[in-house]
mmCIF file of C-alpha atoms in Angstrom:
data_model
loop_
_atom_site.group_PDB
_atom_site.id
_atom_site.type_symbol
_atom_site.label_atom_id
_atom_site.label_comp_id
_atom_site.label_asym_id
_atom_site.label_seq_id
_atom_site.Cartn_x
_atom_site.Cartn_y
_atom_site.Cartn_z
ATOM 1 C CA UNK A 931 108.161 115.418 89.221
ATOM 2 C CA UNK A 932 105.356 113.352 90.743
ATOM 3 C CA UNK A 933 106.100 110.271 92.418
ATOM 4 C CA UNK A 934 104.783 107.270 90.478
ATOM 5 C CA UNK A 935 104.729 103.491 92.761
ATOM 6 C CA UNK A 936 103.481 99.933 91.452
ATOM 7 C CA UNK A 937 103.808 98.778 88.279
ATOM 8 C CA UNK A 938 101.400 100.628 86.894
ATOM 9 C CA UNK A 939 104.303 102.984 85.717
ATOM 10 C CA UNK A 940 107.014 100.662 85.853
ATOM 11 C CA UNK A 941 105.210 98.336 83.230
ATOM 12 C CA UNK A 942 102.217 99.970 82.270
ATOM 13 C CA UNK A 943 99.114 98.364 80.919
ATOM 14 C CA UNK A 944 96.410 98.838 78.917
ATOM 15 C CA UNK A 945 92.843 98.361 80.092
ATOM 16 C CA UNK A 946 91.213 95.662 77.705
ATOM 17 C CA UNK A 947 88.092 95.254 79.880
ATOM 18 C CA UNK A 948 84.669 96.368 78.896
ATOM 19 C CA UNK A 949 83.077 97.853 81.640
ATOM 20 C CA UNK A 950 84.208 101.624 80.832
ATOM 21 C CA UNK A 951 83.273 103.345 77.754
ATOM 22 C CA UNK A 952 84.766 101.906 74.795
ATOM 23 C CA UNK A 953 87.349 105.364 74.436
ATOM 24 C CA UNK A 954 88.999 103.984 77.841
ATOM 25 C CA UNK A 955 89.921 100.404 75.827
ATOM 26 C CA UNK A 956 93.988 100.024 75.359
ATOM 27 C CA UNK A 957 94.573 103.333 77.134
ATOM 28 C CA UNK A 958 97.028 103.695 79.803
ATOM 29 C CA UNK A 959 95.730 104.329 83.739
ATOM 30 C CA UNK A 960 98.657 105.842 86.024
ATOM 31 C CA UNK A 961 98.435 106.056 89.822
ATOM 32 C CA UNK A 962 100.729 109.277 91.017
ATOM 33 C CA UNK A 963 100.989 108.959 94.200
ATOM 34 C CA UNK A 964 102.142 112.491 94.827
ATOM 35 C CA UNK A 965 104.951 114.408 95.756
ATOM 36 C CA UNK A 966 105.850 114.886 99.307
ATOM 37 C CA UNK A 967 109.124 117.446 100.005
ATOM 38 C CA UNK A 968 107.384 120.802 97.645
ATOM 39 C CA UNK A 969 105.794 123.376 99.438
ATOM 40 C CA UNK A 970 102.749 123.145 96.913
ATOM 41 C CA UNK A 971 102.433 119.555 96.536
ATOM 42 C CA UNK A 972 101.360 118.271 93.332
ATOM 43 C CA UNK A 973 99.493 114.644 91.823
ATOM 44 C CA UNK A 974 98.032 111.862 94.386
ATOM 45 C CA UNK A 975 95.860 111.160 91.613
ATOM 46 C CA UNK A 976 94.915 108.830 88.866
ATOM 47 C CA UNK A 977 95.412 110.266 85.071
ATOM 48 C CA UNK A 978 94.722 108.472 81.869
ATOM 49 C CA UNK A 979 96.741 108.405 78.414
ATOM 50 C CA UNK A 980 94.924 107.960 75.570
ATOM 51 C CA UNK A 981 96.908 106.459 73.021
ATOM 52 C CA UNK A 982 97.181 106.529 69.037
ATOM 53 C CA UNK A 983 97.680 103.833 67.229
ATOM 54 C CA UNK A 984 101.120 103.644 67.214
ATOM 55 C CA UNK A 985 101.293 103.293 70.797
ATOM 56 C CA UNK A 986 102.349 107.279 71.506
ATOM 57 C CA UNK A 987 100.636 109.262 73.704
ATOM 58 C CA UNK A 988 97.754 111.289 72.470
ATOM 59 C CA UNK A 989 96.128 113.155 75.441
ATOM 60 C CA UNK A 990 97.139 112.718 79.165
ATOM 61 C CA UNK A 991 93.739 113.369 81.424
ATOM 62 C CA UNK A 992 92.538 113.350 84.787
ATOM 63 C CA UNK A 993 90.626 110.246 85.931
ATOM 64 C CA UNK A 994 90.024 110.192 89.319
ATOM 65 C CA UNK A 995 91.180 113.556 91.638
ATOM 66 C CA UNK A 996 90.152 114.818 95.189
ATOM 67 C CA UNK A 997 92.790 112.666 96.662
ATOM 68 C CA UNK A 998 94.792 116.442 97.140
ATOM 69 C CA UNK A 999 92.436 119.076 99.273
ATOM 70 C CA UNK A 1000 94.040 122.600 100.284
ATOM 71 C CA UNK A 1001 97.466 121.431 99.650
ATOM 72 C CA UNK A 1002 96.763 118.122 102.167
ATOM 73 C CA UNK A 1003 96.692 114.493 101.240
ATOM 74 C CA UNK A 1004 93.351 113.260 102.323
ATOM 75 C CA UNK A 1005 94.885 110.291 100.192
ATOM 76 C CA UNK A 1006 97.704 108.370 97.704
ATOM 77 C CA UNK A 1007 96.958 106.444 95.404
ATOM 78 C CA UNK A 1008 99.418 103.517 94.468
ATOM 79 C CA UNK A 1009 98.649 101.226 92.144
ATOM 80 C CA UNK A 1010 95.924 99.728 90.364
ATOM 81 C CA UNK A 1011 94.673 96.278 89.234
ATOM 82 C CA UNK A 1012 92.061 95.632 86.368
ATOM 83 C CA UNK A 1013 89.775 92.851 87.793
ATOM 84 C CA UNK A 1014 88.161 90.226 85.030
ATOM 85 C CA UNK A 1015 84.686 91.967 85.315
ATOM 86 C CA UNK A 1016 86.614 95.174 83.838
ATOM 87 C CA UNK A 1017 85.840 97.235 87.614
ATOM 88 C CA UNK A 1018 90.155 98.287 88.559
ATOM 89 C CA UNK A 1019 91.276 98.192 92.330
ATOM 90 C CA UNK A 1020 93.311 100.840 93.421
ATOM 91 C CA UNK A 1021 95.422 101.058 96.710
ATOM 92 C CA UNK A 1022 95.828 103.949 98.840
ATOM 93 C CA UNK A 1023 98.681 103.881 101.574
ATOM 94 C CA UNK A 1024 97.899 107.270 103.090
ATOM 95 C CA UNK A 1025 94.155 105.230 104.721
ATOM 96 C CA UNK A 1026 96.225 101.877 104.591
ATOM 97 C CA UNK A 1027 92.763 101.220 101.358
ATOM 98 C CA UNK A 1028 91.487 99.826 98.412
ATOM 99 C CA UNK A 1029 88.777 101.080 96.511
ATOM 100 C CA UNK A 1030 87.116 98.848 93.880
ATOM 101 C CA UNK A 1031 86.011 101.545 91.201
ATOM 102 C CA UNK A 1032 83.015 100.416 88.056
ATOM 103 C CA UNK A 1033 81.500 102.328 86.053
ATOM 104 C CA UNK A 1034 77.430 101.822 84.875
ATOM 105 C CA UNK A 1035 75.990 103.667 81.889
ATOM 106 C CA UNK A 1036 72.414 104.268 83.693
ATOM 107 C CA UNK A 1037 71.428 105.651 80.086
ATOM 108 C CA UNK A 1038 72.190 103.053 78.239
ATOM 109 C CA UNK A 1039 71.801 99.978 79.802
ATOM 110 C CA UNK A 1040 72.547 97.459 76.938
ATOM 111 C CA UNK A 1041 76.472 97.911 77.284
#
């Protein structure tokens, strides 16, 4: 079990911004902000469910790791916030943070 904070995972929601790539729309972002009392700790990262249509879960993913280095927090995440440009804000309690993550398709600069 990893522990889950904010209400990301008590009431999840769907990103319905339009900064990320258009797979990302209506899928579910979770911050897991790790276990602490296993010898070989586990999450303090962000993972992504993509859903089907019906709402169930199609593929859980990895989204954002490195918060987890040789079995050390270096950081845990919280929870996350989807700003009106479509950037998200997520909190990190381990450096008392918030980090303001966007995404820019440099190949394609018309989205």
């Amino acid at each position: 079990m990893v522990a889950t904070r904010g209400r990301t995972f008590k009431r999840p929601w769907r990103y319905t911004g339009s900064m990320f790539p258009p797979e990302y729309r209506n899928a579910l972002f979770i911050a897991r902000h790790g276990s602490w009392n296993k010898t070989k700790k586990i999450g303090g990262d962000i993972v992504v469910a993509m859903l089907n249509s019906d709402g169930t879960v199609k593929l859980w993913t990895p989204f954002i790791t490195g918060f987890l280095h040789d079995n050390s927090y270096i950081g845990r995440p919280v929870d996350m916030l989807q700003m009106p440009d479509g950037s998200l804000l997520i909190s990190d309690d381990w450096n008392g943070a918030v980090y303001r993550l966007s995404y820019s398709d440099t190949h394609n600069p018309s989205r």
